[in-house]
Amino acid sequence: MSDFLLERLSSFLSGVNASSPPLAAGQVSLVGAGPGNPELLTLLAMRRIIEADVVLYDNLVGPAILDLVSPEAARHYVGKKAAKHALPQEEVNQWLVRLAQSGKRVVRLKGGDPFVFGRGGEEMEALLAAGVDVEIVPGITAAVGCAAYAGIPLTHRDWAQSVTFATGHLKHGLSELDWPGLARPTQTVVFYMGMTAAAGIAEALMAHGRNPETPVAVIYHGTRPDQKVVIATLATLAQKISAAAMKPPALLIVGEVVKLYRPD
């Protein structure tokens, strides 16, 4: 990076830092780390990570982002994978409360955005109920970041007039979802945590009227150097995932906009 750019960046960051107060003792910041690429981290997220005394981080937070944590700060993994939770959510909530009440500056670091399938709402409720000051630092959610890096617009004048985010991992199974609504044409549906349920998702959409030839993109490690995209249709989705030996976590994008995908 040139001296000119470094000078401009330093000047810009100085102005930004003056616009918002630092993380306070006894405060918890729920920080969105974005979809994976560390360059997509927001400036406020970066500041909060650097300021923290303690960072509790999730599975999808990359090592380059964790490198921002101060050497003097404690970092603890509290992430979740399919059927593998480092800690139950209730224990994470209680830990955040205890850390804040002990006077620590706490960052709860989450992949994507804290309020999009990130359990951030539950953590905020627990903190507020305990009288803890909590702030939310938004991040680029996976659907937006992964779609952009794959060159797939989530909405398009000709193909999709709306977009819906849904989760493929529910307490009581896929039957909880509004399948008639999700199967409506001229919309894009993005499924988070949908890899293990991909076959069931495709079957349910087709059973409720979505065209079996509707294109689907499966995006693994979106926005990262090892991003992988598999293109299928609803009818071929399970077969294509199996043939590509893809594993969670991955995002499913369903809709005609997937036709606009072009491989590098």
mmCIF file of C-alpha atoms in Angstrom:
data_model
loop_
_atom_site.group_PDB
_atom_site.id
_atom_site.type_symbol
_atom_site.label_atom_id
_atom_site.label_comp_id
_atom_site.label_asym_id
_atom_site.label_seq_id
_atom_site.Cartn_x
_atom_site.Cartn_y
_atom_site.Cartn_z
ATOM 1 C CA MET A 1 0.000 0.000 0.000
ATOM 2 C CA SER A 2 1.400 3.410 -0.972
ATOM 3 C CA ASP A 3 2.273 6.116 1.565
ATOM 4 C CA PHE A 4 -0.533 8.242 0.107
ATOM 5 C CA LEU A 5 -3.134 5.536 0.713
ATOM 6 C CA LEU A 6 -1.827 4.842 4.213
ATOM 7 C CA GLU A 7 -2.042 8.535 5.056
ATOM 8 C CA ARG A 8 -5.593 8.779 3.725
ATOM 9 C CA LEU A 9 -6.622 5.628 5.578
ATOM 10 C CA SER A 10 -5.110 6.877 8.835
ATOM 11 C CA SER A 11 -6.887 10.219 8.479
ATOM 12 C CA PHE A 12 -10.186 8.518 7.681
ATOM 13 C CA LEU A 13 -9.937 6.144 10.635
ATOM 14 C CA SER A 14 -9.123 9.018 12.999
ATOM 15 C CA GLY A 15 -12.307 10.768 11.956
ATOM 16 C CA VAL A 16 -14.345 7.592 12.267
ATOM 17 C CA ASN A 17 -12.992 6.827 15.733
ATOM 18 C CA ALA A 18 -14.069 10.247 16.938
ATOM 19 C CA SER A 19 -17.657 9.621 15.841
ATOM 20 C CA SER A 20 -18.511 6.811 18.259
ATOM 21 C CA PRO A 21 -17.464 6.140 21.868
ATOM 22 C CA PRO A 22 -15.197 3.218 22.765
ATOM 23 C CA LEU A 23 -16.517 -0.024 24.198
ATOM 24 C CA ALA A 24 -17.190 0.562 27.887
ATOM 25 C CA ALA A 25 -16.420 -1.622 30.884
ATOM 26 C CA GLY A 26 -19.398 -3.845 31.599
ATOM 27 C CA GLN A 27 -20.745 -3.475 28.074
ATOM 28 C CA VAL A 28 -21.381 -6.288 25.573
ATOM 29 C CA SER A 29 -21.120 -5.725 21.846
ATOM 30 C CA LEU A 30 -22.798 -8.285 19.584
ATOM 31 C CA VAL A 31 -20.592 -7.967 16.512
ATOM 32 C CA GLY A 32 -21.269 -9.281 13.027
ATOM 33 C CA ALA A 33 -18.048 -10.562 11.462
ATOM 34 C CA GLY A 34 -19.477 -10.788 7.953
ATOM 35 C CA PRO A 35 -19.527 -13.785 5.608
ATOM 36 C CA GLY A 36 -15.880 -14.817 5.852
ATOM 37 C CA ASN A 37 -13.589 -12.496 3.918
ATOM 38 C CA PRO A 38 -11.885 -10.315 6.563
ATOM 39 C CA GLU A 39 -11.921 -7.317 4.214
ATOM 40 C CA LEU A 40 -15.717 -7.297 4.491
ATOM 41 C CA LEU A 41 -15.521 -6.569 8.220
ATOM 42 C CA THR A 42 -16.979 -3.167 9.101
ATOM 43 C CA LEU A 43 -14.759 -0.534 10.677
ATOM 44 C CA LEU A 44 -16.811 -0.488 13.883
ATOM 45 C CA ALA A 45 -16.596 -4.271 14.116
ATOM 46 C CA MET A 46 -12.818 -4.048 13.789
ATOM 47 C CA ARG A 47 -12.648 -1.405 16.528
ATOM 48 C CA ARG A 48 -14.770 -3.429 18.914
ATOM 49 C CA ILE A 49 -12.678 -6.569 18.422
ATOM 50 C CA ILE A 50 -9.487 -4.608 19.128
ATOM 51 C CA GLU A 51 -10.990 -2.917 22.225
ATOM 52 C CA ALA A 52 -12.388 -6.061 23.843
ATOM 53 C CA ASP A 53 -11.115 -7.654 27.051
ATOM 54 C CA VAL A 54 -12.926 -10.895 26.188
ATOM 55 C CA VAL A 55 -14.108 -12.259 22.830
ATOM 56 C CA LEU A 56 -16.573 -15.134 22.547
ATOM 57 C CA TYR A 57 -16.569 -16.254 18.924
ATOM 58 C CA ASP A 58 -18.476 -18.564 16.614
ATOM 59 C CA ASN A 59 -17.504 -21.343 14.238
ATOM 60 C CA LEU A 60 -17.681 -19.238 11.069
ATOM 61 C CA VAL A 61 -15.294 -16.498 12.235
ATOM 62 C CA GLY A 62 -12.028 -16.823 10.320
ATOM 63 C CA PRO A 63 -8.504 -16.738 11.790
ATOM 64 C CA ALA A 64 -7.594 -13.449 10.096
ATOM 65 C CA ILE A 65 -10.417 -11.734 11.991
ATOM 66 C CA LEU A 66 -9.425 -13.373 15.272
ATOM 67 C CA ASP A 67 -5.900 -12.020 14.752
ATOM 68 C CA LEU A 68 -7.357 -8.587 15.548
ATOM 69 C CA VAL A 69 -7.991 -9.670 19.151
ATOM 70 C CA SER A 70 -5.504 -8.086 21.548
ATOM 71 C CA PRO A 71 -2.814 -10.454 22.911
ATOM 72 C CA GLU A 72 -3.930 -9.381 26.398
ATOM 73 C CA ALA A 73 -7.559 -10.290 25.735
ATOM 74 C CA ALA A 74 -9.150 -13.673 26.387
ATOM 75 C CA ARG A 75 -10.794 -15.495 23.500
ATOM 76 C CA HIS A 76 -13.213 -18.386 23.849
ATOM 77 C CA TYR A 77 -14.791 -20.573 21.182
ATOM 78 C CA VAL A 78 -18.532 -21.016 21.712
ATOM 79 C CA GLY A 79 -19.499 -22.031 18.191
ATOM 80 C CA LYS A 80 -22.027 -24.492 16.891
ATOM 81 C CA LYS A 81 -21.793 -27.084 14.151
ATOM 82 C CA ALA A 82 -24.391 -29.628 13.114
ATOM 83 C CA ALA A 83 -25.181 -31.596 16.304
ATOM 84 C CA LYS A 84 -21.986 -30.256 17.912
ATOM 85 C CA HIS A 85 -22.344 -27.291 20.251
ATOM 86 C CA ALA A 86 -19.365 -26.064 22.255
ATOM 87 C CA LEU A 87 -21.847 -24.801 24.855
ATOM 88 C CA PRO A 88 -25.648 -24.760 25.080
ATOM 89 C CA GLN A 89 -27.063 -21.359 24.138
ATOM 90 C CA GLU A 90 -28.348 -20.738 27.657
ATOM 91 C CA GLU A 91 -24.824 -21.154 29.056
ATOM 92 C CA VAL A 92 -23.465 -18.714 26.476
ATOM 93 C CA ASN A 93 -26.099 -16.195 27.554
ATOM 94 C CA GLN A 94 -25.199 -16.627 31.225
ATOM 95 C CA TRP A 95 -21.475 -16.341 30.500
ATOM 96 C CA LEU A 96 -21.987 -13.048 28.668
ATOM 97 C CA VAL A 97 -23.935 -11.699 31.642
ATOM 98 C CA ARG A 98 -21.260 -12.781 34.148
ATOM 99 C CA LEU A 99 -18.434 -11.274 32.099
ATOM 100 C CA ALA A 100 -20.230 -7.957 31.769
ATOM 101 C CA GLN A 101 -21.137 -7.856 35.454
ATOM 102 C CA SER A 102 -17.471 -8.411 36.312
ATOM 103 C CA GLY A 103 -16.618 -5.209 34.430
ATOM 104 C CA LYS A 104 -15.182 -6.704 31.253
ATOM 105 C CA ARG A 105 -15.495 -5.164 27.813
ATOM 106 C CA VAL A 106 -17.075 -8.066 25.968
ATOM 107 C CA VAL A 107 -17.416 -8.825 22.271
ATOM 108 C CA ARG A 108 -19.698 -11.619 21.132
ATOM 109 C CA LEU A 109 -18.346 -12.242 17.636
ATOM 110 C CA LYS A 110 -20.699 -13.873 15.160
ATOM 111 C CA GLY A 111 -20.441 -14.866 11.524
ATOM 112 C CA GLY A 112 -22.568 -12.759 9.198
ATOM 113 C CA ASP A 113 -25.010 -10.492 11.014
ATOM 114 C CA PRO A 114 -25.965 -11.032 14.677
ATOM 115 C CA PHE A 115 -29.685 -10.695 13.949
ATOM 116 C CA VAL A 116 -29.914 -13.001 10.911
ATOM 117 C CA PHE A 117 -30.050 -16.623 12.130
ATOM 118 C CA GLY A 118 -27.313 -15.801 14.630
ATOM 119 C CA ARG A 119 -29.172 -16.187 17.960
ATOM 120 C CA GLY A 120 -28.312 -12.545 18.577
ATOM 121 C CA GLY A 121 -31.876 -11.719 19.543
ATOM 122 C CA GLU A 122 -31.840 -14.320 22.307
ATOM 123 C CA GLU A 123 -28.518 -13.066 23.644
ATOM 124 C CA MET A 124 -29.714 -9.466 23.583
ATOM 125 C CA GLU A 125 -32.849 -10.422 25.538
ATOM 126 C CA ALA A 126 -30.793 -12.221 28.197
ATOM 127 C CA LEU A 127 -28.393 -9.298 28.567
ATOM 128 C CA LEU A 128 -31.122 -6.676 28.797
ATOM 129 C CA ALA A 129 -33.032 -8.784 31.326
ATOM 130 C CA ALA A 130 -29.899 -8.796 33.497
ATOM 131 C CA GLY A 131 -29.484 -5.030 33.181
ATOM 132 C CA VAL A 132 -26.409 -5.252 30.950
ATOM 133 C CA ASP A 133 -25.675 -2.524 28.406
ATOM 134 C CA VAL A 134 -25.611 -4.133 24.960
ATOM 135 C CA GLU A 135 -24.963 -2.780 21.481
ATOM 136 C CA ILE A 136 -25.430 -4.401 18.084
ATOM 137 C CA VAL A 137 -22.818 -4.024 15.348
ATOM 138 C CA PRO A 138 -24.336 -5.241 12.075
ATOM 139 C CA GLY A 139 -22.390 -7.316 9.587
ATOM 140 C CA ILE A 140 -22.844 -8.392 5.985
ATOM 141 C CA THR A 141 -25.081 -11.430 6.179
ATOM 142 C CA ALA A 142 -24.030 -14.573 4.335
ATOM 143 C CA ALA A 143 -26.843 -14.418 1.783
ATOM 144 C CA VAL A 144 -25.773 -10.986 0.577
ATOM 145 C CA GLY A 145 -22.025 -11.605 0.655
ATOM 146 C CA CYS A 146 -22.066 -15.074 -0.887
ATOM 147 C CA ALA A 147 -24.492 -14.100 -3.630
ATOM 148 C CA ALA A 148 -22.396 -11.067 -4.549
ATOM 149 C CA TYR A 149 -19.172 -13.067 -4.752
ATOM 150 C CA ALA A 150 -20.904 -15.642 -6.940
ATOM 151 C CA GLY A 151 -22.264 -12.916 -9.211
ATOM 152 C CA ILE A 152 -25.868 -13.821 -8.404
ATOM 153 C CA PRO A 153 -28.221 -10.859 -7.798
ATOM 154 C CA LEU A 154 -30.786 -11.736 -5.166
ATOM 155 C CA THR A 155 -33.390 -9.559 -6.863
ATOM 156 C CA HIS A 156 -33.702 -8.751 -10.544
ATOM 157 C CA ARG A 157 -36.330 -6.866 -12.488
ATOM 158 C CA ASP A 158 -36.890 -9.768 -14.863
ATOM 159 C CA TRP A 159 -36.408 -12.751 -12.550
ATOM 160 C CA ALA A 160 -37.153 -12.010 -8.889
ATOM 161 C CA GLN A 161 -39.244 -9.264 -7.326
ATOM 162 C CA SER A 162 -38.589 -10.388 -3.756
ATOM 163 C CA VAL A 163 -36.112 -12.372 -1.690
ATOM 164 C CA THR A 164 -36.764 -14.522 1.369
ATOM 165 C CA PHE A 165 -34.208 -15.771 3.896
ATOM 166 C CA ALA A 166 -35.081 -19.080 5.555
ATOM 167 C CA THR A 167 -33.279 -21.559 7.756
ATOM 168 C CA GLY A 168 -32.918 -25.230 6.946
ATOM 169 C CA HIS A 169 -32.263 -26.042 10.590
ATOM 170 C CA LEU A 170 -35.393 -25.776 12.750
ATOM 171 C CA LYS A 171 -36.347 -27.085 16.178
ATOM 172 C CA HIS A 172 -39.148 -29.270 14.858
ATOM 173 C CA GLY A 173 -38.007 -29.982 11.310
ATOM 174 C CA LEU A 174 -38.798 -28.518 7.916
ATOM 175 C CA SER A 175 -42.561 -28.747 8.445
ATOM 176 C CA GLU A 176 -42.370 -25.435 10.339
ATOM 177 C CA LEU A 177 -41.669 -23.486 7.155
ATOM 178 C CA ASP A 178 -44.310 -21.815 4.983
ATOM 179 C CA TRP A 179 -43.792 -24.013 1.936
ATOM 180 C CA PRO A 180 -46.680 -22.614 -0.151
ATOM 181 C CA GLY A 181 -45.175 -19.154 0.308
ATOM 182 C CA LEU A 182 -41.612 -20.285 -0.369
ATOM 183 C CA ALA A 183 -42.690 -22.128 -3.524
ATOM 184 C CA ARG A 184 -44.157 -19.033 -5.189
ATOM 185 C CA PRO A 185 -42.381 -18.156 -8.464
ATOM 186 C CA THR A 186 -40.651 -14.840 -9.248
ATOM 187 C CA GLN A 187 -38.851 -14.800 -5.916
ATOM 188 C CA THR A 188 -35.452 -15.853 -4.645
ATOM 189 C CA VAL A 189 -35.229 -18.037 -1.548
ATOM 190 C CA VAL A 190 -31.975 -18.339 0.368
ATOM 191 C CA PHE A 191 -31.616 -21.192 2.843
ATOM 192 C CA TYR A 192 -29.090 -20.842 5.644
ATOM 193 C CA MET A 193 -27.827 -24.070 7.225
ATOM 194 C CA GLY A 194 -29.604 -25.966 4.473
ATOM 195 C CA MET A 195 -26.976 -28.456 3.365
ATOM 196 C CA THR A 196 -28.013 -31.477 5.413
ATOM 197 C CA ALA A 197 -31.689 -30.841 4.636
ATOM 198 C CA ALA A 198 -31.146 -30.022 0.944
ATOM 199 C CA ALA A 199 -33.001 -33.070 -0.377
ATOM 200 C CA GLY A 200 -35.991 -32.367 1.863
ATOM 201 C CA ILE A 201 -35.993 -28.687 0.914
ATOM 202 C CA ALA A 202 -36.035 -29.508 -2.799
ATOM 203 C CA GLU A 203 -38.786 -32.091 -2.368
ATOM 204 C CA ALA A 204 -40.956 -29.717 -0.337
ATOM 205 C CA LEU A 205 -40.592 -26.872 -2.833
ATOM 206 C CA MET A 206 -41.483 -29.138 -5.757
ATOM 207 C CA ALA A 207 -44.387 -30.686 -3.848
ATOM 208 C CA HIS A 208 -45.820 -27.196 -3.348
ATOM 209 C CA GLY A 209 -45.560 -26.229 -6.994
ATOM 210 C CA ARG A 210 -42.056 -24.902 -7.622
ATOM 211 C CA ASN A 211 -40.784 -25.970 -11.036
ATOM 212 C CA PRO A 212 -38.327 -28.910 -10.740
ATOM 213 C CA GLU A 213 -36.098 -27.092 -13.254
ATOM 214 C CA THR A 214 -35.716 -24.092 -10.954
ATOM 215 C CA PRO A 215 -31.969 -23.456 -10.666
ATOM 216 C CA VAL A 216 -30.176 -23.728 -7.336
ATOM 217 C CA ALA A 217 -26.712 -22.533 -6.302
ATOM 218 C CA VAL A 218 -24.929 -24.236 -3.426
ATOM 219 C CA ILE A 219 -22.187 -21.959 -2.093
ATOM 220 C CA TYR A 220 -19.510 -23.281 0.250
ATOM 221 C CA HIS A 221 -17.122 -20.897 2.054
ATOM 222 C CA GLY A 222 -18.567 -17.941 0.196
ATOM 223 C CA THR A 223 -16.364 -14.807 -0.147
ATOM 224 C CA ARG A 224 -13.266 -16.789 0.845
ATOM 225 C CA PRO A 225 -10.379 -17.844 -1.427
ATOM 226 C CA ASP A 226 -11.630 -21.451 -1.345
ATOM 227 C CA GLN A 227 -15.207 -20.521 -2.293
ATOM 228 C CA LYS A 228 -16.932 -23.340 -4.159
ATOM 229 C CA VAL A 229 -20.178 -23.059 -6.121
ATOM 230 C CA VAL A 230 -22.221 -25.990 -7.396
ATOM 231 C CA ILE A 231 -25.125 -25.319 -9.750
ATOM 232 C CA ALA A 232 -28.095 -27.683 -9.845
ATOM 233 C CA THR A 233 -31.866 -27.669 -10.217
ATOM 234 C CA LEU A 234 -34.376 -28.635 -7.576
ATOM 235 C CA ALA A 235 -34.678 -32.016 -9.290
ATOM 236 C CA THR A 236 -30.916 -32.662 -9.314
ATOM 237 C CA LEU A 237 -29.892 -30.900 -6.089
ATOM 238 C CA ALA A 238 -29.294 -33.934 -3.864
ATOM 239 C CA GLN A 239 -27.405 -35.742 -6.623
ATOM 240 C CA LYS A 240 -25.170 -32.753 -7.412
ATOM 241 C CA ILE A 241 -24.304 -32.195 -3.740
ATOM 242 C CA SER A 242 -23.396 -35.858 -3.340
ATOM 243 C CA ALA A 243 -21.304 -35.894 -6.522
ATOM 244 C CA ALA A 244 -19.390 -32.792 -5.420
ATOM 245 C CA ALA A 245 -18.814 -34.265 -1.931
ATOM 246 C CA MET A 246 -19.873 -30.952 -0.404
ATOM 247 C CA LYS A 247 -20.167 -30.628 3.354
ATOM 248 C CA PRO A 248 -21.740 -28.020 5.644
ATOM 249 C CA PRO A 249 -21.672 -25.136 6.098
ATOM 250 C CA ALA A 250 -23.098 -23.996 2.780
ATOM 251 C CA LEU A 251 -25.803 -21.677 1.543
ATOM 252 C CA LEU A 252 -28.566 -22.591 -0.915
ATOM 253 C CA ILE A 253 -29.880 -19.956 -3.327
ATOM 254 C CA VAL A 254 -33.066 -21.012 -5.126
ATOM 255 C CA GLY A 255 -34.512 -19.052 -8.023
ATOM 256 C CA GLU A 256 -34.223 -17.943 -11.626
ATOM 257 C CA VAL A 257 -31.520 -15.407 -10.707
ATOM 258 C CA VAL A 258 -29.102 -18.330 -10.388
ATOM 259 C CA LYS A 259 -29.116 -18.483 -14.205
ATOM 260 C CA LEU A 260 -26.989 -15.328 -14.111
ATOM 261 C CA TYR A 261 -24.145 -17.121 -12.335
ATOM 262 C CA ARG A 262 -20.955 -17.246 -14.357
ATOM 263 C CA PRO A 263 -17.955 -19.243 -13.142
ATOM 264 C CA ASP A 264 -14.633 -17.421 -12.962
#
